[in-house]
Amino acid sequence: MTVPPGRRERKKAATRRKIADTALRLFLERGYGAVGIRDVAAEADVAVTTLFSHFASKEALVFEQDENFEHRLAQAVTDRAPQEPLIPALRREIRAMVRHCASDSAAPIWRMIDESPALRQYEESMRLRHADSLTTAIAADLGLSPNTTACRTIARFVIDSHALAREAADPEAAVDEIFRMIEAAWEVTFPSRRVRGAVPEGSPEGSTGLRRRSTGP
């Protein structure tokens, strides 16, 4: 059962949201390069040290949902139903993210990101981190090492699908098209890995091909 956040956690979350909202408003009104950290802190009525306790850099202010997106992708793997295949679960999560990022209200933000070398670089490093996190979740689900090339490749394809689809004329159709290719690659690499708990060939628990792990004693 999820424990409701306490008063202190709610206050911290509200302060973080206020700082991020203030920063985004100033960036869009004045231009990202024309606004400094001190400008954001003053407008949000917080100390600069308070701002940095919530955000490690100016770029991070633009990607306030960074950690949330990272966790959502990992949870799409770990929290899916026992009989749900992995790739459709990830497609559903990416479609939801792309739908959010492709909305009319998000368009000015992405234009700002595309026009800023610093923000583009930050986004790229963010995607690499998300791919590492997703690789770990996929590898754990398969019972493989996170260094396995197939796990790393599938994770990168999934993460990159977000950026590719966001830029397409029909983002959701693009997600479906990209994931058809991802699923084809998945089927070739893990042809019998259709449900959670299957054991990859060569693993300690299954040396005769892919089979489902027993849930009994």
Short mmCIF file of C-alpha atoms in Angstrom, two decimals, residues 8-204:
data_model
loop_
_atom_site.label_atom_id
_atom_site.label_comp_id
_atom_site.label_asym_id
_atom_site.label_seq_id
_atom_site.Cartn_x
_atom_site.Cartn_y
_atom_site.Cartn_z
CA ARG A 8 7.27 17.97 4.95
CA GLU A 9 7.34 15.98 1.71
CA ARG A 10 4.27 17.81 0.40
CA LYS A 11 5.89 21.15 1.19
CA LYS A 12 9.11 20.16 -0.58
CA ALA A 13 7.16 18.96 -3.62
CA ALA A 14 5.18 22.22 -3.73
CA THR A 15 8.37 24.28 -3.53
CA ARG A 16 9.97 22.26 -6.30
CA ARG A 17 6.90 22.66 -8.49
CA LYS A 18 6.78 26.40 -7.82
CA ILE A 19 10.44 26.84 -8.77
CA ALA A 20 10.04 24.80 -11.95
CA ASP A 21 6.86 26.60 -13.01
CA THR A 22 8.45 29.98 -12.35
CA ALA A 23 11.59 29.07 -14.30
CA LEU A 24 9.64 27.80 -17.28
CA ARG A 25 7.48 30.93 -17.39
CA LEU A 26 10.54 33.19 -17.31
CA PHE A 27 12.38 31.13 -19.92
CA LEU A 28 9.43 31.28 -22.30
CA GLU A 29 8.81 34.99 -21.69
CA ARG A 30 12.39 36.24 -21.89
CA GLY A 31 14.33 33.46 -23.59
CA TYR A 32 16.34 30.70 -21.94
CA GLY A 33 19.69 32.45 -22.33
CA ALA A 34 18.40 35.74 -20.90
CA VAL A 35 17.34 34.28 -17.55
CA GLY A 36 19.78 33.34 -14.80
CA ILE A 37 19.46 31.19 -11.72
CA ARG A 38 19.25 34.26 -9.48
CA ASP A 39 16.39 35.60 -11.61
CA VAL A 40 14.43 32.39 -11.10
CA ALA A 41 15.14 32.26 -7.36
CA ALA A 42 14.08 35.89 -6.87
CA GLU A 43 10.87 35.45 -8.89
CA ALA A 44 10.01 32.24 -7.02
CA ASP A 45 10.83 33.94 -3.70
CA VAL A 46 13.36 31.30 -2.62
CA ALA A 47 17.05 31.39 -1.83
CA VAL A 48 19.50 30.28 -4.52
CA THR A 49 20.62 27.51 -2.16
CA THR A 50 17.01 26.32 -1.93
CA LEU A 51 16.77 26.23 -5.70
CA PHE A 52 19.93 24.15 -5.95
CA SER A 53 18.66 21.77 -3.28
CA HIS A 54 15.89 20.85 -5.73
CA PHE A 55 17.65 21.23 -9.09
CA ALA A 56 21.29 20.50 -9.82
CA SER A 57 21.56 22.89 -12.76
CA LYS A 58 19.74 25.51 -14.80
CA GLU A 59 19.03 22.92 -17.50
CA ALA A 60 17.35 20.63 -14.97
CA LEU A 61 14.72 23.31 -14.36
CA VAL A 62 13.36 22.70 -17.86
CA PHE A 63 13.19 18.91 -17.39
CA GLU A 64 11.40 18.90 -14.05
CA GLN A 65 9.67 15.59 -14.87
CA ASP A 66 12.96 13.88 -15.70
CA GLU A 67 13.03 11.48 -12.74
CA ASN A 68 9.33 10.77 -13.04
CA PHE A 69 9.71 9.69 -16.67
CA GLU A 70 12.73 7.53 -15.78
CA HIS A 71 10.81 5.76 -13.01
CA ARG A 72 7.72 5.30 -15.18
CA LEU A 73 9.70 3.45 -17.84
CA ALA A 74 11.33 1.14 -15.31
CA GLN A 75 7.96 0.51 -13.68
CA ALA A 76 6.42 -0.33 -17.06
CA VAL A 77 8.76 -3.34 -16.94
CA THR A 78 8.63 -4.25 -13.27
CA ASP A 79 4.97 -3.52 -12.47
CA ARG A 80 3.24 -4.97 -15.51
CA ALA A 81 0.82 -7.88 -15.17
CA PRO A 82 2.43 -11.36 -15.04
CA GLN A 83 1.08 -12.37 -18.45
CA GLU A 84 1.68 -9.04 -20.20
CA PRO A 85 4.53 -9.05 -22.75
CA LEU A 86 7.25 -6.49 -22.12
CA ILE A 87 7.31 -4.59 -25.41
CA PRO A 88 3.57 -3.74 -25.48
CA ALA A 89 3.88 -2.48 -21.88
CA LEU A 90 6.70 -0.17 -22.90
CA ARG A 91 4.82 0.97 -26.00
CA ARG A 92 1.85 1.96 -23.88
CA GLU A 93 4.06 4.04 -21.58
CA ILE A 94 5.94 5.72 -24.43
CA ARG A 95 2.65 6.55 -26.16
CA ALA A 96 1.41 8.26 -23.00
CA MET A 97 4.63 10.26 -22.70
CA VAL A 98 4.60 11.26 -26.36
CA ARG A 99 0.95 12.28 -26.13
CA HIS A 100 1.88 14.61 -23.28
CA CYS A 101 4.97 16.04 -24.98
CA ALA A 102 3.24 16.50 -28.34
CA SER A 103 0.40 18.58 -26.90
CA ASP A 104 -0.06 22.16 -28.05
CA SER A 105 0.94 23.48 -24.62
CA ALA A 106 4.27 21.64 -24.78
CA ALA A 107 5.21 22.89 -28.27
CA PRO A 108 6.84 26.17 -27.10
CA ILE A 109 8.94 24.27 -24.57
CA TRP A 110 10.30 21.88 -27.18
CA ARG A 111 11.03 24.77 -29.54
CA MET A 112 13.06 26.36 -26.77
CA ILE A 113 14.92 23.10 -26.17
CA ASP A 114 15.63 22.63 -29.87
CA GLU A 115 17.02 26.18 -30.09
CA SER A 116 19.38 25.80 -27.11
CA PRO A 117 22.62 23.77 -27.49
CA ALA A 118 22.87 23.49 -23.69
CA LEU A 119 19.36 22.07 -23.40
CA ARG A 120 19.85 19.68 -26.31
CA GLN A 121 23.03 18.39 -24.71
CA TYR A 122 21.27 17.98 -21.37
CA GLU A 123 18.42 16.12 -23.05
CA GLU A 124 20.87 13.73 -24.70
CA SER A 125 22.61 12.97 -21.39
CA MET A 126 19.18 12.49 -19.82
CA ARG A 127 18.21 9.98 -22.51
CA LEU A 128 21.42 8.03 -21.93
CA ARG A 129 20.65 7.87 -18.21
CA HIS A 130 17.09 6.75 -18.90
CA ALA A 131 18.41 4.07 -21.24
CA ASP A 132 20.77 2.78 -18.53
CA SER A 133 17.90 2.62 -16.04
CA LEU A 134 15.65 0.84 -18.52
CA THR A 135 18.45 -1.57 -19.45
CA THR A 136 18.79 -2.55 -15.80
CA ALA A 137 15.04 -3.20 -15.52
CA ILE A 138 14.90 -5.25 -18.74
CA ALA A 139 18.00 -7.28 -17.83
CA ALA A 140 16.63 -8.04 -14.37
CA ASP A 141 13.33 -9.15 -15.92
CA LEU A 142 15.23 -11.52 -18.21
CA GLY A 143 17.68 -12.70 -15.57
CA LEU A 144 20.60 -11.33 -17.58
CA SER A 145 23.49 -8.96 -16.93
CA PRO A 146 22.81 -5.25 -17.59
CA ASN A 147 25.87 -5.37 -19.85
CA THR A 148 24.10 -7.71 -22.25
CA THR A 149 24.17 -6.05 -25.67
CA ALA A 150 20.60 -7.06 -26.55
CA CYS A 151 19.19 -5.47 -23.38
CA ARG A 152 21.14 -2.26 -23.94
CA THR A 153 20.08 -2.09 -27.58
CA ILE A 154 16.38 -2.62 -26.92
CA ALA A 155 16.48 0.00 -24.15
CA ARG A 156 18.14 2.56 -26.44
CA PHE A 157 15.58 1.89 -29.19
CA VAL A 158 12.74 2.45 -26.70
CA ILE A 159 14.23 5.67 -25.33
CA ASP A 160 15.03 7.06 -28.77
CA SER A 161 11.50 6.26 -29.94
CA HIS A 162 10.23 9.07 -27.72
CA ALA A 163 12.30 11.75 -29.46
CA LEU A 164 11.64 10.35 -32.95
CA ALA A 165 7.89 10.13 -32.42
CA ARG A 166 7.68 13.57 -30.81
CA GLU A 167 9.07 15.12 -33.99
CA ALA A 168 6.75 13.20 -36.34
CA ALA A 169 3.64 14.66 -38.00
CA ASP A 170 1.53 11.99 -36.27
CA PRO A 171 3.39 11.16 -33.02
CA GLU A 172 1.19 8.29 -31.87
CA ALA A 173 1.25 6.61 -35.28
CA ALA A 174 5.03 7.02 -35.24
CA VAL A 175 5.21 5.28 -31.85
CA ASP A 176 3.28 2.32 -33.27
CA GLU A 177 5.51 2.17 -36.35
CA ILE A 178 8.71 2.31 -34.31
CA PHE A 179 7.51 -0.30 -31.85
CA ARG A 180 6.63 -2.72 -34.63
CA MET A 181 10.32 -2.65 -35.48
CA ILE A 182 11.34 -2.94 -31.83
CA GLU A 183 9.02 -5.89 -31.35
CA ALA A 184 10.41 -7.59 -34.45
CA ALA A 185 13.93 -7.18 -33.06
CA TRP A 186 12.75 -8.49 -29.69
CA GLU A 187 11.15 -11.57 -31.25
CA VAL A 188 14.32 -12.39 -33.16
CA THR A 189 16.51 -11.99 -30.08
CA PHE A 190 14.17 -13.55 -27.51
CA PRO A 191 11.76 -15.67 -29.62
CA SER A 192 10.13 -17.47 -26.67
CA ARG A 193 10.24 -14.63 -24.14
CA ARG A 194 6.55 -13.73 -24.15
CA VAL A 195 5.62 -13.68 -20.46
CA ARG A 196 7.29 -12.59 -17.26
CA GLY A 197 9.37 -15.22 -15.57
CA ALA A 198 10.72 -17.00 -18.66
CA VAL A 199 14.32 -18.05 -18.28
CA PRO A 200 16.82 -17.24 -21.07
CA GLU A 201 18.80 -20.06 -22.60
CA GLY A 202 22.15 -20.50 -20.90
CA SER A 203 21.07 -18.93 -17.61
CA PRO A 204 21.59 -20.90 -14.35
#
